[in-house]
Amino acid sequence: MNVLNILNEIEKVDGAVYERLSPRRAALKNFLGLGKKISLAALPLTLSGVFQKAYSQTTANGATVDSLNLLLTLGYMQFQFYNNVITTTPNLIPVADRPIINTLRDQEQAHINVLIKTITDLGGVPRAAMPYANFDYTKVNANVTTNYGTFLRTAVVLEDLGERAYKGQLISLMGTSALALVARVQTIEARHSAQLRQMVNKLQIATLKYMRPWVSIRRNDADGTDLLPITGNDSMIGTLNPVYDIDTGLLNRETKTIQAGIELIGINGNTNLTVGPASEAFDEYLLTATVKTAANLFIKAAFQLK
Amino acid sequence: MIESNSESLIEKDSFSVNLKRRQFLQFAGVSALAVGTIGCKKEKTDEIVAPYVNSDDTIDFKDDVGLLNYIYALEQLEAAFYTKAAESLPATFTPTQALFFNDIKLHEIAHREFFKRILSTAAIGTLTFDFSGVNFADAVSVFTTAKTFEDLGVAAYNDAIVRCKNDYNLILLSQVATVEARHAAYVRSQVDAIGFSDLNELAALGADATNALDVNLAAGKVLEQALKYIKTKLNIINL
């Protein structure tokens, strides 16, 4: 086995490998010099230790902490929204729905707690708690504290944003201990959204009479047919496009029907797979920059994400 | 097709920065074994290997192909169930229930056909199923079965996301996982109005109610339950 060959290969994917190792340059130099003396069997273990020290304490944890702090911000945003209605205007919620809103609030609180614990365990600093007053929940409609339909529609958007944000962080968390955590929260966010969307459907609000539990295309109120063009988003509010539409430089809007180069419309002769179900069948991620843009729609100017 | 190709290229590009770090972490590896093999492997030139043809319904968990075949089997199960149910929906179904149920059926067909296409010749064949325990005339029986399949699906995806080795597969699995979770929440709500995310009830599938973390189950455990409905003999190895 050739150690320099390994370093060369690493350099191809990380040009900064030697800089990362540099605080330990003396150790590495010793290590390379020792190469001939130590047994071949012990070598991989030793080398692995050197790399773990160079990477896991700096780059890996730093990026993971950044990812988790972004998600923590969205957790605060969701929690404060539910907690506010429960504590200040509980009568806005029909009695039958209260256990549902309580579950949403409690599960967001649990996500905040587990994110803070994970960040702390990684040696990072969790973003400080953000109070209700830091947020602006009026993007669907200013009557969000007095109209239950507006309240539910706003919650849908917050959950969909959360889900897309979690999905977007998964890739950079691959190989880290936080991957499973983030994967298991993103499906909870999806459950929340599906429940809330269904509640919006029940209210039969104008323009949303065919709202689905899954993120879909827009439909005509009269008969549920596709409302063209399919671009735009099924919250029916253009201001909210950053939540559902195109990621920076990517075509991954929620209405997309092509996945990994494969068109789902009519796939393998299934002609009943039209644009609606084809776009619903896959949810889309949002990368960090777009998450911040979308999240800032709901955060007051002084507290926005940069 | 031109559009679709350029689209996936753009997606790949955008991940290159993250990818580099991740690729490196795989290289440097927590495991000494990984480091050991890299050093040797890279001295060889790449060989051209004939595409693997899966002729005996093999699910070999040694790599992502096996993992995706496992997912493909679960998607076949779900699609077959909804297709069978849609042939004659329970009489008590409301128009909205029928509409959403049809949506779910189409999503599962899309998933099934997508994985079939992705796996190409490596895909297992078309499976046959036994739904004799389901009373398709009864809404509660249909929704309860749907609930079983959807929660099991979410549990399978959440584990597969962590197990898969290729980042591109991770993205795809994560994209479907949340749609299955949406299905799960919906069908659960049809048997329990407040049950969309009842993590105490879902503890058996690995849910963690204290931290509000969703279901998560190893493939062997998922298959234990899924195989009750699959008649085709699968050759499951390296589980």
XYZ file of C-alpha atoms in Angstrom:
545
model
C 0.000 0.000 0.000
C 1.289 3.414 -0.955
C 0.506 6.177 1.523
C 1.469 8.948 -0.876
C -0.891 7.452 -3.407
C -3.681 7.803 -0.880
C -2.761 11.416 -0.200
C -2.689 12.103 -3.935
C -6.144 10.640 -4.322
C -7.413 12.703 -1.414
C -5.879 15.820 -2.914
C -8.007 15.287 -6.026
C -11.167 15.743 -4.006
C -9.809 18.057 -1.365
C -7.006 20.321 -2.433
C -6.639 21.541 1.108
C -5.774 18.167 2.546
C -2.233 19.167 3.425
C -3.391 22.408 5.029
C -5.868 20.505 7.101
C -3.165 18.175 8.193
C -0.689 20.985 8.769
C -1.355 21.567 12.452
C -0.275 18.014 12.708
C 2.441 18.315 10.118
C 5.129 17.252 12.484
C 3.141 14.226 13.431
C 2.468 13.374 9.823
C 6.106 13.761 8.923
C 7.015 11.414 11.690
C 4.304 9.099 10.600
C 5.472 8.975 6.984
C 9.001 8.448 8.153
C 7.841 5.627 10.326
C 6.069 3.964 7.439
C 8.764 1.427 6.860
C 9.096 0.546 10.481
C 5.499 -0.167 11.447
C 3.716 -3.234 10.211
C 1.473 -3.005 7.206
C -1.495 -4.223 9.197
C -1.224 -1.364 11.693
C -0.821 1.255 9.008
C -4.437 1.836 7.917
C -5.532 2.239 11.506
C -2.849 4.806 12.217
C -3.539 6.744 9.032
C -7.256 6.696 9.696
C -6.600 8.253 13.098
C -4.578 11.067 11.579
C -7.340 11.894 9.111
C -10.068 11.708 11.676
C -8.252 14.229 13.801
C -7.699 16.498 10.808
C -11.247 16.350 9.557
C -13.860 15.277 12.050
C -13.145 17.979 14.583
C -13.042 20.820 12.110
C -14.671 20.581 8.706
C -17.110 17.750 9.341
C -18.537 18.996 12.620
C -18.525 22.619 11.528
C -20.597 21.891 8.434
C -22.906 19.581 10.371
C -23.448 22.209 13.053
C -24.233 24.821 10.389
C -26.771 22.474 8.806
C -28.430 21.704 12.106
C -28.536 25.359 13.149
C -30.340 26.255 9.942
C -32.924 23.568 10.703
C -33.131 24.730 14.306
C -34.131 28.195 13.079
C -37.012 26.648 11.157
C -37.916 24.680 14.272
C -38.220 27.911 16.267
C -40.325 29.400 13.481
C -42.781 26.511 13.534
C -42.886 26.070 17.290
C -43.597 29.749 17.992
C -46.398 29.746 15.453
C -48.238 26.839 17.080
C -47.351 27.826 20.612
C -48.695 31.336 20.112
C -52.114 30.202 18.965
C -52.357 27.660 21.787
C -51.348 30.138 24.490
C -52.844 33.426 23.250
C -55.809 32.662 20.949
C -56.815 29.048 21.626
C -60.403 29.750 20.641
C -59.293 30.168 17.054
C -58.905 26.380 16.952
C -62.053 24.246 16.827
C -62.166 21.927 19.823
C -61.846 18.791 17.697
C -58.632 20.111 16.121
C -56.899 21.098 19.355
C -55.190 17.740 19.934
C -53.757 18.038 16.409
C -52.335 21.530 16.925
C -50.985 20.422 20.323
C -49.214 17.478 18.673
C -47.710 19.790 16.056
C -46.461 22.173 18.750
C -45.099 19.402 20.959
C -43.299 17.625 18.116
C -41.670 20.872 16.990
C -40.543 21.475 20.574
C -39.066 17.963 20.600
C -37.205 18.697 17.348
C -35.787 21.885 18.839
C -34.621 19.954 21.893
C -33.014 17.135 19.944
C -31.311 19.552 17.533
C -29.879 21.583 20.423
C -28.627 18.424 22.097
C -27.059 17.116 18.883
C -25.361 20.431 18.100
C -24.019 20.630 21.644
C -22.800 17.026 21.509
C -20.917 17.894 18.321
C -19.147 20.714 20.145
C -21.137 23.396 18.343
C -23.131 26.357 19.623
C -26.881 26.094 19.047
C -28.577 29.160 17.647
C -30.230 31.059 20.509
C -33.990 30.649 20.895
C -36.011 32.999 18.690
C -39.197 34.402 20.282
C -42.536 34.797 18.502
C -41.853 38.511 18.011
C -38.909 37.749 15.701
C -41.203 36.251 13.107
C -43.643 37.583 10.557
C -46.438 35.090 9.858
C -48.554 37.382 7.696
C -47.415 36.305 4.228
C -50.526 34.224 3.493
C -52.780 36.902 4.944
C -52.541 39.540 7.687
C -55.571 37.967 9.399
C -53.492 34.966 10.495
C -54.392 35.366 14.180
C -58.116 35.733 13.581
C -58.870 33.469 10.599
C -58.479 29.725 11.067
C -58.131 29.070 7.333
C -55.238 31.520 7.124
C -53.693 29.963 10.203
C -53.803 26.478 8.639
C -52.530 27.672 5.257
C -49.601 29.413 6.933
C -48.810 26.257 8.900
C -48.827 24.237 5.660
C -46.225 26.527 4.139
C -44.028 26.430 7.245
C -44.125 22.615 7.269
C -43.464 22.308 3.535
C -40.526 24.681 3.899
C -39.222 22.670 6.836
C -39.475 19.445 4.904
C -37.681 20.805 1.840
C -34.977 22.326 4.038
C -34.346 19.057 5.886
C -34.176 17.236 2.571
C -31.635 19.709 1.237
C -29.317 19.211 4.205
C -29.291 15.407 3.933
C -26.690 15.330 1.201
C -24.121 17.284 3.156
C -24.797 15.147 6.221
C -24.091 11.882 4.409
C -21.635 9.854 6.443
C -22.270 11.852 9.626
C -24.075 10.769 12.770
C -26.726 13.434 12.147
C -27.955 11.868 8.886
C -30.473 9.500 10.495
C -31.796 12.256 12.752
C -32.440 14.642 9.880
C -33.979 11.896 7.724
C -36.366 10.981 10.526
C -37.406 14.573 11.145
C -38.056 15.294 7.471
C -40.750 12.591 7.322
C -42.371 14.021 10.456
C -42.524 17.404 8.739
C -44.168 15.672 5.782
C -46.743 14.065 8.097
C -47.504 17.471 9.596
C -47.939 19.056 6.189
C -50.222 16.275 4.943
C -52.465 16.590 7.993
C -52.686 20.388 7.704
C -53.303 20.292 3.959
C -56.158 17.923 4.516
C -57.637 20.321 7.083
C -57.389 23.154 4.548
C -59.193 20.972 2.018
C -62.000 20.373 4.538
C -62.580 24.120 4.896
C -63.233 24.346 1.127
C -61.603 27.761 0.870
C -61.938 29.451 -2.522
C -59.077 28.485 -4.916
C -58.094 25.594 -2.592
C -61.060 23.250 -2.895
C -58.902 20.506 -4.367
C -55.860 20.978 -2.160
C -54.052 17.676 -1.637
C -52.220 16.228 1.385
C -49.200 16.032 -0.976
C -47.548 19.023 -2.654
C -49.243 19.290 -5.994
C -50.046 21.484 -8.930
C -52.849 24.044 -8.812
C -56.382 22.824 -9.599
C -59.562 24.513 -10.788
C -62.087 24.904 -7.983
C -65.021 23.994 -10.225
C -63.997 20.500 -11.267
C -60.489 19.789 -9.969
C -58.891 19.848 -13.405
C -55.308 21.057 -13.815
C -54.922 24.813 -13.613
C -52.381 25.783 -16.245
C -49.620 26.718 -16.438
C -48.419 24.185 -13.902
C -45.631 26.452 -12.687
C -46.515 28.384 -9.582
C -47.466 26.655 -6.378
C -50.484 25.033 -4.836
C -50.663 27.471 -1.912
C -52.005 29.801 -4.648
C -49.849 32.661 -3.354
C -47.147 33.962 -5.660
C -45.161 35.530 -2.811
C -44.538 32.023 -1.528
C -42.827 30.808 -4.681
C -39.426 30.596 -2.945
C -40.882 27.846 -0.755
C -42.158 25.727 -3.626
C -40.420 26.845 -6.721
C -36.964 26.893 -8.169
C -33.871 26.366 -6.086
C -31.003 28.665 -6.986
C -29.988 27.695 -10.510
C -31.898 24.418 -10.397
C -35.090 23.213 -11.972
C -36.276 21.428 -8.871
C -39.592 23.185 -8.439
C -42.289 21.144 -6.734
C -44.172 20.797 -10.007
C -41.314 18.942 -11.657
C -42.146 15.592 -13.254
C -38.701 14.418 -14.384
C -36.603 12.624 -11.787
C -33.002 11.536 -12.434
C -33.634 12.145 -16.119
C -36.727 9.912 -16.160
C -40.061 11.477 -17.171
C -42.816 10.222 -14.869
C -45.711 11.477 -16.984
C -47.042 8.378 -18.734
C -44.049 6.320 -17.574
C -43.845 2.789 -19.033
C -47.280 3.120 -20.650
C -49.119 4.341 -17.536
C -51.143 7.022 -19.286
C -53.125 7.880 -16.145
C -49.921 9.314 -14.692
C -50.594 12.879 -15.727
C -48.715 15.976 -14.603
C -50.525 16.177 -11.225
C -49.695 12.754 -9.790
C -46.329 12.728 -11.582
C -45.245 15.896 -9.797
C -46.728 14.780 -6.472
C -44.884 11.444 -6.473
C -41.549 13.030 -5.505
C -40.892 15.858 -3.055
C -38.056 18.267 -3.821
C -35.181 19.557 -1.738
C -34.119 23.161 -1.162
C -30.464 24.045 -0.717
C -29.215 26.372 2.015
C -29.285 29.661 0.095
C -32.890 29.205 -1.028
C -33.984 27.996 2.392
C -32.680 31.263 3.822
C -34.498 33.325 1.187
C -37.726 31.435 1.835
C -37.329 31.479 5.628
C -36.706 35.233 5.578
C -40.226 35.692 4.218
C -41.324 34.776 7.734
C -38.603 36.510 9.759
C -38.631 40.208 10.647
C -35.883 42.305 9.073
C -33.641 42.639 12.124
C -33.431 38.880 12.643
C -33.143 37.583 9.089
C -30.785 34.831 8.013
C -27.745 35.929 6.054
C -34.964 14.164 -23.207
C -32.506 16.977 -23.756
C -34.149 18.912 -21.005
C -34.083 15.985 -18.632
C -30.427 15.248 -19.246
C -29.308 18.805 -18.728
C -31.439 18.967 -15.632
C -29.733 16.071 -13.935
C -26.369 17.448 -14.928
C -27.192 20.757 -13.319
C -28.269 18.974 -10.195
C -25.065 17.008 -10.071
C -22.971 20.145 -10.541
C -24.645 21.962 -7.742
C -23.744 19.204 -5.355
C -20.124 19.048 -6.372
C -18.927 21.173 -3.496
C -20.703 19.136 -0.875
C -19.809 16.011 -2.743
C -16.118 16.712 -2.558
C -16.157 16.878 1.181
C -18.320 13.830 1.449
C -16.278 11.835 -1.029
C -13.244 12.719 0.953
C -14.826 11.658 4.208
C -15.625 8.347 2.611
C -12.026 8.133 1.508
C -10.517 9.035 4.826
C -13.181 6.952 6.366
C -13.975 6.155 9.928
C -13.153 2.602 8.978
C -9.586 1.498 8.610
C -10.751 -1.052 6.081
C -11.960 1.640 3.696
C -8.628 3.390 3.755
C -6.855 0.117 3.246
C -8.760 -0.774 0.111
C -8.541 2.660 -1.516
C -4.792 2.661 -1.524
C -4.682 -0.593 -3.428
C -7.724 -0.258 -5.656
C -6.696 2.984 -7.284
C -3.594 1.457 -8.739
C -5.723 -0.665 -11.069
C -7.375 0.655 -14.193
C -11.153 0.481 -14.482
C -12.489 -2.645 -16.118
C -15.547 -2.756 -18.331
C -18.083 -5.079 -16.767
C -21.117 -6.471 -18.572
C -24.410 -5.195 -17.068
C -25.760 -7.451 -14.348
C -28.894 -9.281 -15.367
C -31.089 -10.206 -12.415
C -32.760 -13.432 -13.542
C -33.662 -14.985 -10.189
C -35.291 -12.164 -8.183
C -32.148 -11.583 -6.169
C -31.983 -8.786 -3.621
C -28.314 -8.591 -2.704
C -27.815 -6.017 0.043
C -24.079 -5.777 -0.604
C -24.606 -2.510 -2.492
C -27.111 0.144 -3.569
C -28.476 -2.050 -6.361
C -29.733 -4.472 -3.751
C -31.041 -1.660 -1.588
C -32.974 -0.172 -4.507
C -34.336 -3.612 -5.436
C -35.609 -3.958 -1.885
C -37.303 -0.576 -2.200
C -38.614 -1.608 -5.628
C -40.187 -4.718 -4.066
C -41.935 -2.560 -1.442
C -43.178 -0.158 -4.111
C -44.521 -3.104 -6.102
C -46.360 -4.243 -2.974
C -47.911 -0.832 -2.388
C -48.843 -0.270 -6.025
C -50.443 -3.719 -6.262
C -52.471 -3.090 -3.118
C -53.846 0.279 -4.250
C -54.483 -1.011 -7.769
C -56.486 -3.931 -6.360
C -58.401 -1.631 -3.985
C -59.179 0.835 -6.769
C -60.850 -1.889 -8.843
C -63.794 -1.617 -6.464
C -63.519 0.958 -3.705
C -65.530 0.416 -0.510
C -69.068 1.789 -0.913
C -68.652 4.116 2.068
C -65.714 5.980 0.523
C -66.415 9.711 0.207
C -65.562 11.452 -3.088
C -62.531 13.037 -1.391
C -61.352 9.681 -0.078
C -61.692 8.219 -3.567
C -59.795 11.143 -5.063
C -56.905 10.942 -2.603
C -56.808 7.147 -2.750
C -56.492 7.335 -6.527
C -53.669 9.872 -6.149
C -51.806 7.516 -3.829
C -52.264 4.638 -6.266
C -50.753 6.734 -9.051
C -47.822 7.855 -6.860
C -47.031 4.240 -6.010
C -47.201 3.256 -9.671
C -44.857 6.147 -10.485
C -42.429 4.965 -7.783
C -42.590 1.369 -8.975
C -41.980 2.250 -12.610
C -39.257 4.724 -11.699
C -37.245 2.158 -9.745
C -37.830 -0.435 -12.441
C -36.374 1.991 -14.984
C -33.450 2.991 -12.773
C -32.531 -0.628 -12.023
C -32.884 -1.707 -15.645
C -31.623 -5.294 -16.122
C -30.588 -5.494 -12.469
C -34.228 -5.208 -11.368
C -36.090 -8.109 -9.788
C -39.087 -9.301 -11.809
C -42.754 -8.466 -11.402
C -43.852 -9.912 -8.072
C -47.169 -11.525 -7.206
C -49.009 -10.819 -3.971
C -51.439 -12.306 -1.491
C -53.994 -9.825 -0.160
C -56.418 -12.497 1.050
C -56.373 -11.014 4.561
C -57.786 -7.700 3.343
C -61.525 -7.071 3.088
C -61.544 -4.739 0.095
C -65.248 -3.969 0.582
C -64.611 -2.492 4.019
C -63.148 1.011 4.311
C -61.610 0.349 7.728
C -59.875 -2.804 6.492
C -58.591 -0.987 3.400
C -57.335 2.065 5.304
C -55.819 -0.065 8.058
C -53.889 -2.092 5.498
C -52.822 1.097 3.722
C -51.615 2.440 7.066
C -49.534 -0.695 7.640
C -47.880 -0.429 4.235
C -47.243 3.322 4.381
C -45.724 3.379 7.866
C -43.633 0.334 6.977
C -42.539 2.135 3.816
C -41.443 5.235 5.736
C -39.528 3.002 8.176
C -37.812 1.275 5.256
C -36.885 4.512 3.493
C -35.514 6.155 6.621
C -33.182 3.213 7.158
C -32.250 2.954 3.463
C -31.305 6.655 3.380
C -28.681 5.998 6.010
C -27.530 2.741 4.431
C -27.159 3.809 0.814
C -23.661 4.441 -0.456
C -24.314 6.678 -3.444
C -25.285 10.281 -2.794
C -27.544 10.431 -5.806
C -29.548 7.472 -4.476
C -29.755 9.219 -1.125
C -31.450 12.192 -2.763
C -33.923 10.005 -4.635
C -34.781 7.934 -1.567
C -35.270 11.091 0.494
C -37.589 12.504 -2.162
C -39.864 9.478 -2.023
C -39.636 9.005 1.762
C -41.582 12.190 2.469
C -44.276 11.327 -0.059
C -44.747 8.003 1.712
C -44.928 9.928 4.981
C -47.639 12.158 3.517
C -49.554 9.043 2.500
C -49.052 7.572 5.958
C -50.379 10.697 7.673
C -53.404 10.803 5.393
C -54.431 7.146 5.648
C -53.808 7.190 9.411
C -56.125 10.182 9.738
C -58.884 8.147 8.069
C -58.889 5.602 10.886
C -57.972 7.996 13.713
C -58.770 11.698 13.325
C -55.760 12.740 15.411
C -53.443 9.837 14.563
C -51.384 11.358 11.699
C -48.139 11.349 13.675
C -48.847 9.097 16.659
C -45.284 8.159 17.498
C -46.204 6.201 20.616
C -48.265 3.859 18.501
C -45.422 3.712 15.978
C -42.753 2.780 18.535
C -42.813 -0.816 17.245
C -41.523 0.496 13.916
C -38.709 2.388 15.603
C -40.368 5.765 16.173
C -38.957 7.866 19.034
C -41.804 9.855 20.572
C -39.595 11.741 23.041
C -37.531 13.314 20.281
C -40.366 13.251 17.692
C -38.297 11.129 15.311
C -40.155 9.074 12.731
C -40.155 5.328 12.185
C -36.927 3.634 11.185
C -36.518 -0.096 10.653
C -33.748 -2.319 9.314
C -34.470 -4.132 6.059
C -34.649 -7.551 7.720
C -37.408 -6.390 10.054
C -39.300 -4.691 7.243
C -39.098 -7.786 5.063
C -40.348 -9.960 7.929
C -43.635 -8.082 7.635
C -43.687 -7.424 3.894
C -42.986 -11.029 2.903
C -46.331 -12.064 4.409
C -47.901 -10.447 1.364
C -45.341 -11.396 -1.296
C -45.937 -14.739 -3.017
C -42.906 -14.655 -5.312
C -39.836 -16.335 -3.826
C -37.106 -13.722 -3.405
C -33.426 -14.564 -3.151
C -32.400 -12.232 -0.318
C -28.678 -12.224 0.446
C -26.134 -10.200 2.429
C -28.913 -8.691 4.493
